[in-house]
PDB file of C-alpha atoms in Angstrom:
ATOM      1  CA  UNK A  20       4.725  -9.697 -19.341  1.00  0.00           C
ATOM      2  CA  UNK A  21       7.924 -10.922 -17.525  1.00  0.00           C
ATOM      3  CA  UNK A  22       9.733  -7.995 -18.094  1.00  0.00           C
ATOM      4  CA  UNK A  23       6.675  -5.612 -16.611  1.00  0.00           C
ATOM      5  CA  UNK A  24       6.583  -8.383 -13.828  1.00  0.00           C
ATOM      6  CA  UNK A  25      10.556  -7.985 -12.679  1.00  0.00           C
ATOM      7  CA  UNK A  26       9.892  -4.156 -13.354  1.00  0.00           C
ATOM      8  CA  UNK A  27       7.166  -4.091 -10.019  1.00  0.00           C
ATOM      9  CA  UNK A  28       9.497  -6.111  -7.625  1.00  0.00           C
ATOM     10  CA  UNK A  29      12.090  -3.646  -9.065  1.00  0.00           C
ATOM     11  CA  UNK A  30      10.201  -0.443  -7.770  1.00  0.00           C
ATOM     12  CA  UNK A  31       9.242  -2.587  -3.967  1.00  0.00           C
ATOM     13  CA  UNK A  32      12.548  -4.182  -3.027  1.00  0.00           C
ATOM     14  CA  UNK A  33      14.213  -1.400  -1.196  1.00  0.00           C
ATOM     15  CA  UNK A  34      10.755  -0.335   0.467  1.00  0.00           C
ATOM     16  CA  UNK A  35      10.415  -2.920   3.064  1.00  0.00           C
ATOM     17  CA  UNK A  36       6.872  -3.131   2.282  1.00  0.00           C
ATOM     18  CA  UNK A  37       7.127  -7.122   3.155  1.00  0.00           C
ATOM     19  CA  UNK A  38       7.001  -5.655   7.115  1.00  0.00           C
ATOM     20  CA  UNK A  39       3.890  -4.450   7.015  1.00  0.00           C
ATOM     21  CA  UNK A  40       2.214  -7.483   6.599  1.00  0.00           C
ATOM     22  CA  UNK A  41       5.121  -8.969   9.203  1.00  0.00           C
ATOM     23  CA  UNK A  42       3.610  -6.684  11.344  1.00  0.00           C
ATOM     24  CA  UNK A  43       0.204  -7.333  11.256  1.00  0.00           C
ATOM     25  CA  UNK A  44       1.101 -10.958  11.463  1.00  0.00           C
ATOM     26  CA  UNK A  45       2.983 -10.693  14.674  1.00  0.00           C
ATOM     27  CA  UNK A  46       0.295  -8.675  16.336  1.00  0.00           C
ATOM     28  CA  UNK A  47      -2.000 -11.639  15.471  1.00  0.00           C
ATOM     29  CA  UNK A  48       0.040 -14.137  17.056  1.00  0.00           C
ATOM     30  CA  UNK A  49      -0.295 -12.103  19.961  1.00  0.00           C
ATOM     31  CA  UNK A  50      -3.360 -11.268  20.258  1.00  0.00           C
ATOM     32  CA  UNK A  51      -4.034 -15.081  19.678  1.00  0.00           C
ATOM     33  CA  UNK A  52      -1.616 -15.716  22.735  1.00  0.00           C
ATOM     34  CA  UNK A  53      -3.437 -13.707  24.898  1.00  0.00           C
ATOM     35  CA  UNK A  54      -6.949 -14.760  24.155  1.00  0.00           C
ATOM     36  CA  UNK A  55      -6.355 -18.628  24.590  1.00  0.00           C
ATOM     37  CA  UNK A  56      -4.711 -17.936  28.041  1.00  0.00           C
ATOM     38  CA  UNK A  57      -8.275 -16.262  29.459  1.00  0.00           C
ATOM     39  CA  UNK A  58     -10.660 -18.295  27.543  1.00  0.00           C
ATOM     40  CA  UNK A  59     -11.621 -21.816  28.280  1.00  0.00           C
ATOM     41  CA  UNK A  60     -12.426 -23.907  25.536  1.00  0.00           C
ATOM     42  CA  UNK A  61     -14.271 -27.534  26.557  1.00  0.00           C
ATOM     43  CA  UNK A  62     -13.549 -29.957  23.546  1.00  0.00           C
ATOM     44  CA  UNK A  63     -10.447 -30.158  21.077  1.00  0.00           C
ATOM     45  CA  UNK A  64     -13.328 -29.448  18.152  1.00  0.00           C
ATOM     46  CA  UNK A  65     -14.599 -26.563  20.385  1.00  0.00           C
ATOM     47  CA  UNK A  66     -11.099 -25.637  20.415  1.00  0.00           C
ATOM     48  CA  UNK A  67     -10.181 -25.539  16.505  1.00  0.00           C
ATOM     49  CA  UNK A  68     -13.327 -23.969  16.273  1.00  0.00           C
ATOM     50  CA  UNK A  69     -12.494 -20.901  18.423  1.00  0.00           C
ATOM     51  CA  UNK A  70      -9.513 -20.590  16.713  1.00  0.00           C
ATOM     52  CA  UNK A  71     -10.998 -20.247  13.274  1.00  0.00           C
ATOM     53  CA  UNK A  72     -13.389 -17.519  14.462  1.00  0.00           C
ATOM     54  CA  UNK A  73     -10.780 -15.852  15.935  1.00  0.00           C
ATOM     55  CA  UNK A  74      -9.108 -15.601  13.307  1.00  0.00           C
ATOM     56  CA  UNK A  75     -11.712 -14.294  10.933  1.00  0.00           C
ATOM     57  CA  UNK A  76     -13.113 -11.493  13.404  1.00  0.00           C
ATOM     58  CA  UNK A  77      -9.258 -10.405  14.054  1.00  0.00           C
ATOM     59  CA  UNK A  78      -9.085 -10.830   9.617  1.00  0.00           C
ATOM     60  CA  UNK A  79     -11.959  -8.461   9.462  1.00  0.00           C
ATOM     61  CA  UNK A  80     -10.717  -5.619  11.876  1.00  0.00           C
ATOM     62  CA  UNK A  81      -6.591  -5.839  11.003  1.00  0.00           C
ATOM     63  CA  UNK A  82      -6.775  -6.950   7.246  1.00  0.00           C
ATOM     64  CA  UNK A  83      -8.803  -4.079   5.404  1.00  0.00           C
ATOM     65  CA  UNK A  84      -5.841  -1.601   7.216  1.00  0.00           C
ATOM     66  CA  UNK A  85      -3.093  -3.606   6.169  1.00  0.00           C
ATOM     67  CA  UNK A  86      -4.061  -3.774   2.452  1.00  0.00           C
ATOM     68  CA  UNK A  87      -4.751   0.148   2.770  1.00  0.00           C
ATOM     69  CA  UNK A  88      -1.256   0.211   3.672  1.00  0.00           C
ATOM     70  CA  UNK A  89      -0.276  -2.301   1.667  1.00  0.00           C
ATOM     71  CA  UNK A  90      -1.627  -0.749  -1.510  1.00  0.00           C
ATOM     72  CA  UNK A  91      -0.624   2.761  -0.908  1.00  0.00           C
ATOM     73  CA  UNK A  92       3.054   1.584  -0.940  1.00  0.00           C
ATOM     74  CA  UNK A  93       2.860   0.325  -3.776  1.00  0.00           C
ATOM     75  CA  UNK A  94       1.024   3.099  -5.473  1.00  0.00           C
ATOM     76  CA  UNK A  95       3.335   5.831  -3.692  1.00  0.00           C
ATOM     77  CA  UNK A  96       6.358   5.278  -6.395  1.00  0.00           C
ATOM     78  CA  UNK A  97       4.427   6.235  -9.077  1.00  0.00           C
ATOM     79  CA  UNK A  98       2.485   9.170  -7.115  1.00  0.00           C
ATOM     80  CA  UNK A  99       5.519  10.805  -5.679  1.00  0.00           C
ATOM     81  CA  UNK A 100       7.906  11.130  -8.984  1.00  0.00           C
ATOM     82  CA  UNK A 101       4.412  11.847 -11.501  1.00  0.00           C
ATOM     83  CA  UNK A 102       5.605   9.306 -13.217  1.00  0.00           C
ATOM     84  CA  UNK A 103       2.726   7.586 -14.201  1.00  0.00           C
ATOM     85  CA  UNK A 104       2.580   9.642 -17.810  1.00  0.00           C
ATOM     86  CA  UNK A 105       5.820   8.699 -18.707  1.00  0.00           C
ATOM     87  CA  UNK A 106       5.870   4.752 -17.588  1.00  0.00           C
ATOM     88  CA  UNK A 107       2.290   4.846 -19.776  1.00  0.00           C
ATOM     89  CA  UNK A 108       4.470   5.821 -23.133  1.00  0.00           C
ATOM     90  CA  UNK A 109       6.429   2.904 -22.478  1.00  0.00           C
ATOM     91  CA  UNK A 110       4.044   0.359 -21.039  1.00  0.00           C
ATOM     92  CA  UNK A 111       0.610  -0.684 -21.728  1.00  0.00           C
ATOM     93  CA  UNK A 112      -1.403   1.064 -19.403  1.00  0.00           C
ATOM     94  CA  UNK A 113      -4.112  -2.282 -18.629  1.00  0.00           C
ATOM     95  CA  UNK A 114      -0.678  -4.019 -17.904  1.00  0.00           C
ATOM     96  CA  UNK A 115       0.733  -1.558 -15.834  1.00  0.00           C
ATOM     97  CA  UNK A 116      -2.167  -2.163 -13.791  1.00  0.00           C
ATOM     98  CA  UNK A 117      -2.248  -5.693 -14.050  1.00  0.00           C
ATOM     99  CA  UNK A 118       1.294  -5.899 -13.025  1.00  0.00           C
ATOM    100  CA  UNK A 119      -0.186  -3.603  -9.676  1.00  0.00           C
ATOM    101  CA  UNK A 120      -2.534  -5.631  -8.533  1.00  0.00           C
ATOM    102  CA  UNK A 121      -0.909  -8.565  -9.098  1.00  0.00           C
ATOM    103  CA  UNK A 122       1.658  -7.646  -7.046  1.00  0.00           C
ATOM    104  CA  UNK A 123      -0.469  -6.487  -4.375  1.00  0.00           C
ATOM    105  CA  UNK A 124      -2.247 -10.149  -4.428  1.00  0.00           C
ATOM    106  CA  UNK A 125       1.332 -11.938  -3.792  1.00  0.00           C
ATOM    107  CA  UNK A 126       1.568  -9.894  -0.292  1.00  0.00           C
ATOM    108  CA  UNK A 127      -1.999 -10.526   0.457  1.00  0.00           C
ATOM    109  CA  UNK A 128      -2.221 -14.238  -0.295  1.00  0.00           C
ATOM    110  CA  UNK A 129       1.361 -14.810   0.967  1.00  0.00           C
ATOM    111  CA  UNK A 130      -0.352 -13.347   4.033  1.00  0.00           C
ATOM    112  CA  UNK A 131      -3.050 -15.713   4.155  1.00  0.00           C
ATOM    113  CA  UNK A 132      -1.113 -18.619   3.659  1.00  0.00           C
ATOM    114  CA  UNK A 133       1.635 -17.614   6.832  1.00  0.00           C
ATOM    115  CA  UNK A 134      -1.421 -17.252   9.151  1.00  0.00           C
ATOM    116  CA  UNK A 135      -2.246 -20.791   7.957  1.00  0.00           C
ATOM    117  CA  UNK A 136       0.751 -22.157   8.896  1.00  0.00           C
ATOM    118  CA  UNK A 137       0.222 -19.754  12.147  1.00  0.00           C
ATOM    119  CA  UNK A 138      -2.429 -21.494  12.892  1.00  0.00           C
ATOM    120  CA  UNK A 139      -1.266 -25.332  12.575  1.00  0.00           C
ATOM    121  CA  UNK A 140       1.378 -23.980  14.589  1.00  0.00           C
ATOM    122  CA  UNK A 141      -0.186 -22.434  17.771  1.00  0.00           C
ATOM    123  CA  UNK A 142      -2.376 -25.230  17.636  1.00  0.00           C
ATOM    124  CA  UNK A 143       0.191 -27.858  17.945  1.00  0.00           C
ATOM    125  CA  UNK A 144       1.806 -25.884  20.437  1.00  0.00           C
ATOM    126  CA  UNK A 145      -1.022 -25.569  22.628  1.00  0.00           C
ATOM    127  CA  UNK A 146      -2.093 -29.277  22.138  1.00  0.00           C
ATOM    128  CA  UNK A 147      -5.017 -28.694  20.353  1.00  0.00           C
ATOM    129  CA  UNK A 148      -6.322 -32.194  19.194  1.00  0.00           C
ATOM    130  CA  UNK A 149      -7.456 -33.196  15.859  1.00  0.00           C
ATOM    131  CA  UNK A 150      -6.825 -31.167  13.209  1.00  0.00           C
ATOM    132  CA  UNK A 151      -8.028 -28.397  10.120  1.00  0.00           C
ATOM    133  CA  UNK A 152     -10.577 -30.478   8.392  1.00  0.00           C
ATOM    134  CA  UNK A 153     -10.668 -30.224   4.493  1.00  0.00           C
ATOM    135  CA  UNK A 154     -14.324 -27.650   4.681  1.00  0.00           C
ATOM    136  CA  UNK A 155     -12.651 -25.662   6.962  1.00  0.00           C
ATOM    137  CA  UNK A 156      -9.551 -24.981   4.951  1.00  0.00           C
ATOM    138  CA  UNK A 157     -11.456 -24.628   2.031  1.00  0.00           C
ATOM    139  CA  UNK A 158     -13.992 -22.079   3.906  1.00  0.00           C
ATOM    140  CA  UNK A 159     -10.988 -20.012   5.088  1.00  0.00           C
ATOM    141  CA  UNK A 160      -9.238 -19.526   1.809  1.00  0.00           C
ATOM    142  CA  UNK A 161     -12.419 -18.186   0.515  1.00  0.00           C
ATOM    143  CA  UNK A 162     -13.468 -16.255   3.640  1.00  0.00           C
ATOM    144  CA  UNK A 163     -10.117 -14.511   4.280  1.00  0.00           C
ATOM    145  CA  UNK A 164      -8.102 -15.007   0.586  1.00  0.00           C
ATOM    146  CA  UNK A 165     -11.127 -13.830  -1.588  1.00  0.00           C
ATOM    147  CA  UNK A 166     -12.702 -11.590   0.021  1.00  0.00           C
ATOM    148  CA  UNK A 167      -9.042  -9.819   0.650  1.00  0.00           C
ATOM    149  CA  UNK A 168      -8.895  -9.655  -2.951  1.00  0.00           C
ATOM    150  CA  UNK A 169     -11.885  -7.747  -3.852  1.00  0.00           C
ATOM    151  CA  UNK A 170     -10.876  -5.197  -0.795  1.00  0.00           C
ATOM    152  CA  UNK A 171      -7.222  -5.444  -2.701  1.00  0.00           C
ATOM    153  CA  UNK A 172      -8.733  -4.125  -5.796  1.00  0.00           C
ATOM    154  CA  UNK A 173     -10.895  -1.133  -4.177  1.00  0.00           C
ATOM    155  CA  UNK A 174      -7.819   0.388  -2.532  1.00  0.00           C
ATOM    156  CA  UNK A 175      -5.484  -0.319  -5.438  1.00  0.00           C
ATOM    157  CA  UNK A 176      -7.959   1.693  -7.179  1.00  0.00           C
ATOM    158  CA  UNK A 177      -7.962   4.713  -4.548  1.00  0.00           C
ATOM    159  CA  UNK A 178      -4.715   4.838  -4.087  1.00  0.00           C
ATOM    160  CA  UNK A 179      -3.859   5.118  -8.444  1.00  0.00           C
ATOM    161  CA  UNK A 180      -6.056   8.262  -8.199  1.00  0.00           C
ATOM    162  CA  UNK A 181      -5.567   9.950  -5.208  1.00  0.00           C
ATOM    163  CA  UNK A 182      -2.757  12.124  -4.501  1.00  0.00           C
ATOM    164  CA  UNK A 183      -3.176  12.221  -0.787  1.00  0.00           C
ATOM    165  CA  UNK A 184      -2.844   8.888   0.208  1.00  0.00           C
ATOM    166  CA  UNK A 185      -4.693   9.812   3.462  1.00  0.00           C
ATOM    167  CA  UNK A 186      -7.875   9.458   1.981  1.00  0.00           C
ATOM    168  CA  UNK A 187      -7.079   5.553   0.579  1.00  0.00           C
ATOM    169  CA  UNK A 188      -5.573   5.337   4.128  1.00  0.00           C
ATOM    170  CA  UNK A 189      -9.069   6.894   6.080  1.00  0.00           C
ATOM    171  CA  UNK A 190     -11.468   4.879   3.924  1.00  0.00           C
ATOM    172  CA  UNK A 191      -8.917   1.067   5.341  1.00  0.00           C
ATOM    173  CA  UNK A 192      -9.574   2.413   8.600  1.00  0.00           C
ATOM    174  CA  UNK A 193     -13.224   3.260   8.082  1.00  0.00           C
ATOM    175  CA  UNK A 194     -13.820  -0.587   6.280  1.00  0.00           C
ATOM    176  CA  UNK A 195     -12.305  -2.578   8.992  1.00  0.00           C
ATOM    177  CA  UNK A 196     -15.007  -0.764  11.425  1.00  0.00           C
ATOM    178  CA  UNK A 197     -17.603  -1.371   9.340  1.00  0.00           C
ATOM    179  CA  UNK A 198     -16.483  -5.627   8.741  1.00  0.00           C
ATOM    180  CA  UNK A 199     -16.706  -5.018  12.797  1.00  0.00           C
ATOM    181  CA  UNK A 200     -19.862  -3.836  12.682  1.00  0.00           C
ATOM    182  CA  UNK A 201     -21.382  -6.324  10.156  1.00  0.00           C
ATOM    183  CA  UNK A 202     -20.783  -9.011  12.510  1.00  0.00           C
ATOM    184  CA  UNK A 203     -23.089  -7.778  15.420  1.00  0.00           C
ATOM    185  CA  UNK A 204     -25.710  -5.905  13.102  1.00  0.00           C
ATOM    186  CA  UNK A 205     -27.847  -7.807  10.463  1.00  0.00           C
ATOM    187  CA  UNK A 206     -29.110  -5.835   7.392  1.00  0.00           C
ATOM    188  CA  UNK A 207     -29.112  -6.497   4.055  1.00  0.00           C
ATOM    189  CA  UNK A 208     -27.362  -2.968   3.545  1.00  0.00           C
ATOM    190  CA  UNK A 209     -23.566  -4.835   4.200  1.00  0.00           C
ATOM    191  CA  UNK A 210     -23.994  -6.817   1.051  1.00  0.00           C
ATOM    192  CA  UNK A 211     -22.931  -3.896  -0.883  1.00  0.00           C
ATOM    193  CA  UNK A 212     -20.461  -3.461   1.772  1.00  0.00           C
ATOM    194  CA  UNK A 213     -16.793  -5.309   0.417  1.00  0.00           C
ATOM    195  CA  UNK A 214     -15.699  -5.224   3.969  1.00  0.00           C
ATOM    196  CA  UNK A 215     -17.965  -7.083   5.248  1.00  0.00           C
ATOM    197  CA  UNK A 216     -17.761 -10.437   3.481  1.00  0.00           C
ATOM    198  CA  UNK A 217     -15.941 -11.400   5.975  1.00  0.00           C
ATOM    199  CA  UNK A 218     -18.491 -11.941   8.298  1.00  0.00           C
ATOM    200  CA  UNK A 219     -20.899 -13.209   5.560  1.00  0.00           C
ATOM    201  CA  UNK A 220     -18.932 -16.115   4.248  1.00  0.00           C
ATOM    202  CA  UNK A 221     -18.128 -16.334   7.986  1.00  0.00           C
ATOM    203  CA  UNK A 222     -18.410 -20.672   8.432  1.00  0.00           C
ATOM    204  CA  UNK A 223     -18.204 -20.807  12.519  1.00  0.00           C
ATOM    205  CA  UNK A 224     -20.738 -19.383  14.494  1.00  0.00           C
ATOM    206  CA  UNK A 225     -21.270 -19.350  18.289  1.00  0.00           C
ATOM    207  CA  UNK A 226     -23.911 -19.332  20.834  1.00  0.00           C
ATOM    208  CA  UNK A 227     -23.780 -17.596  24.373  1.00  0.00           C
ATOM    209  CA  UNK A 228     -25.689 -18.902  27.424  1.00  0.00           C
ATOM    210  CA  UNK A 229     -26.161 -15.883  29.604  1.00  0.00           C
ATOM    211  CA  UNK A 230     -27.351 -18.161  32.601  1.00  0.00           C
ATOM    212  CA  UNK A 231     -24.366 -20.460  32.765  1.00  0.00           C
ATOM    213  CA  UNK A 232     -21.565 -18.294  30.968  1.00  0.00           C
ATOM    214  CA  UNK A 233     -20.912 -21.439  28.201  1.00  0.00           C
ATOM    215  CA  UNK A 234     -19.972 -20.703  24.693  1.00  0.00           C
ATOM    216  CA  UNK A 235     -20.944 -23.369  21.991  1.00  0.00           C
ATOM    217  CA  UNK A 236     -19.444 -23.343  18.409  1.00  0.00           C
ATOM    218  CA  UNK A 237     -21.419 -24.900  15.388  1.00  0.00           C
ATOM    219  CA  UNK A 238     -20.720 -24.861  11.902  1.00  0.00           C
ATOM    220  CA  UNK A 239     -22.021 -22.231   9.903  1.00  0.00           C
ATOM    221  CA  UNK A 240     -23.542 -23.021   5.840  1.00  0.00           C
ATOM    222  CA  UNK A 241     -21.550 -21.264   4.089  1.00  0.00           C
ATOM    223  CA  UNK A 242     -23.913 -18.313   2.072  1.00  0.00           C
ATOM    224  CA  UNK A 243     -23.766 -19.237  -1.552  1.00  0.00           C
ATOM    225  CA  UNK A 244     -25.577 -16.160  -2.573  1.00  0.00           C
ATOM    226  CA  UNK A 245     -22.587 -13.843  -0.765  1.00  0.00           C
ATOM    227  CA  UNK A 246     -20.132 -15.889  -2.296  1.00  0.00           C
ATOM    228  CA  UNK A 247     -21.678 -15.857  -6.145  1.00  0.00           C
ATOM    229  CA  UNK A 248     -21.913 -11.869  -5.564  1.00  0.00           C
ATOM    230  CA  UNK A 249     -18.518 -11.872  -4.124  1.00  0.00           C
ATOM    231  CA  UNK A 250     -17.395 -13.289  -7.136  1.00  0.00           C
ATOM    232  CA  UNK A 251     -19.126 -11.005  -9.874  1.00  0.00           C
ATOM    233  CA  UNK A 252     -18.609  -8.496  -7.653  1.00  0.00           C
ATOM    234  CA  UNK A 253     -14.552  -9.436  -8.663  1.00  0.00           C
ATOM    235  CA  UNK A 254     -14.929 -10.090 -12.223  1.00  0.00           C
ATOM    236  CA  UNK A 255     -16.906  -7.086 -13.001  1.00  0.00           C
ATOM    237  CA  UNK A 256     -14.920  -4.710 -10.617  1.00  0.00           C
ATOM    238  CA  UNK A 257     -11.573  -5.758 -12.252  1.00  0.00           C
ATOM    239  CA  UNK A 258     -12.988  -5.339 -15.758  1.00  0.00           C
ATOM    240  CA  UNK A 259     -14.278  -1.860 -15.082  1.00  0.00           C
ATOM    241  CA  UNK A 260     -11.584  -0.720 -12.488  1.00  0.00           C
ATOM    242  CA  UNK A 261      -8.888  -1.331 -15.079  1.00  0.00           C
ATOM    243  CA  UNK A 262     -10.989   0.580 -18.042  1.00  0.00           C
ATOM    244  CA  UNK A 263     -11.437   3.032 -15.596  1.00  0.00           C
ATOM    245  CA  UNK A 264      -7.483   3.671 -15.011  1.00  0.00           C
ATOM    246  CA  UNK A 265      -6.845   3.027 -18.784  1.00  0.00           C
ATOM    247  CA  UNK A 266      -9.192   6.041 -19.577  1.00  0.00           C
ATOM    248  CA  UNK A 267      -8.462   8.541 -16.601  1.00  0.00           C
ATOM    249  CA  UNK A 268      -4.268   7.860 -16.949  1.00  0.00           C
ATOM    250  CA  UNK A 269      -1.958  10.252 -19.241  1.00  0.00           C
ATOM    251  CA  UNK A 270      -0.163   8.767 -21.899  1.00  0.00           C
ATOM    252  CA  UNK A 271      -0.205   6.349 -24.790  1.00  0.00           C
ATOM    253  CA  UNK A 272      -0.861   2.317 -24.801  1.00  0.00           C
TER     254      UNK A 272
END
């Protein structure tokens, strides 16, 4: 397994894919510079609390295009040489796809844990008080580092089986519209939706009063059922998305 393991960061480490999620990053730390300047925030809980759903509405927009991205370069060495048939005569073909994905996971959780430290960051700096309370940290790892995952393993799929990598590419774009969406429309049609978990394990909401212009945060419970789906949702998907590739892939193992 460490052999297959060194072979993946082999294929990556002259593609520069770590600036894609550098990228994406940066242009969150922006975005986050911008908004605090023309948005006034009462309390220092009010304030953590903005931050945190900022974070997961900007997660659901930017995140299911990065790991598009994300996945398609790592997909794209295989895809451009055909070389899939012959690494599968030399390689297990359910480890060959473990050995993807896995590496797919260390850019997306590495991700998630450098907008964590993003966030302790611009907080300090701009004097939030208080601090990332134990429920919200755990909330976060599951809204944005789970839910990434599952989205992870869709595109990972696409992008092993389609030789145009526009289409893995289109379909990113298309799910972080559709995460947008889920926040501002309520059906029970998003829970088949991977994108939008996001907004259903979302653990901040807020309330607008038209009259007097105020925003109030509260704590959201997080949705147990959306999380327990989530979850099967994984553990089945994996199981049948590497059969799938096993079955549909040329060669031996």
């Amino acid at each position: 397994m460490l052999c297959e393991w060194k072979t993946e960061w082999m294929k990556v480490r002259r593609k520069k894919i770590v600036l894609i999620p550098a990228a994406f990053l940066l242009f969150t730390f922006l975005w986050l510079s911008w908004a605090v300047r023309s948005t006034h925030v009462d309390s220092a809980e009010d304030s953590w609390m903005w931050l945190l759903l900022c974070i997961s509405i900007v997660n659901t927009i930017l995140m299911p295009t990065m790991i598009a991205m994300l996945a398609s370069r790592l997909c794209d060495v295989e895809l451009k040489g055909n070389t899939l048939k012959l690494l599968c005569t030399m390689e297990r073909k359910g480890r060959l796809f473990d050995m993807k994905l896995l590496t797919g996971a260390v850019y997306v959780e590495g991700y998630v844990a450098m907008e964590l430290v993003m966030m302790l960051v611009f907080a300090r700096t701009h004097g939030f008080a208080g601090g990332l309370t134990l429920r919200h940290l755990i909330c976060f790892l599951l809204q944005c580092g789970l839910v990434s995952l599952g989205v992870l393993l869709f595109q990972m799929l696409l992008s092993l089986f389609s030789a145009n990598q526009i289409l893995p590419l289109a379909v990113g774009l298309a799910g972080s519209f559709l995460g947008l969406f889920s926040w501002f429309m309520s059906s029970p049609f998003w829970r088949v939706i991977v994108w939008s978990y996001y907004n259903l394990l979302a653990y901040i909401g807020q309330n607008w009063e038209e009259s007097s212009h105020v925003v109030s945060f509260y704590e959201r419970p997080l949705d147990q059922t959306a999380l327990v789906t989530l979850l099967a949702a994984l553990s089945i998907g994996y199981v049948w998305s590497r059969q799938l590739f096993m079955r549909r892939t040329p060669g031996c193992g």
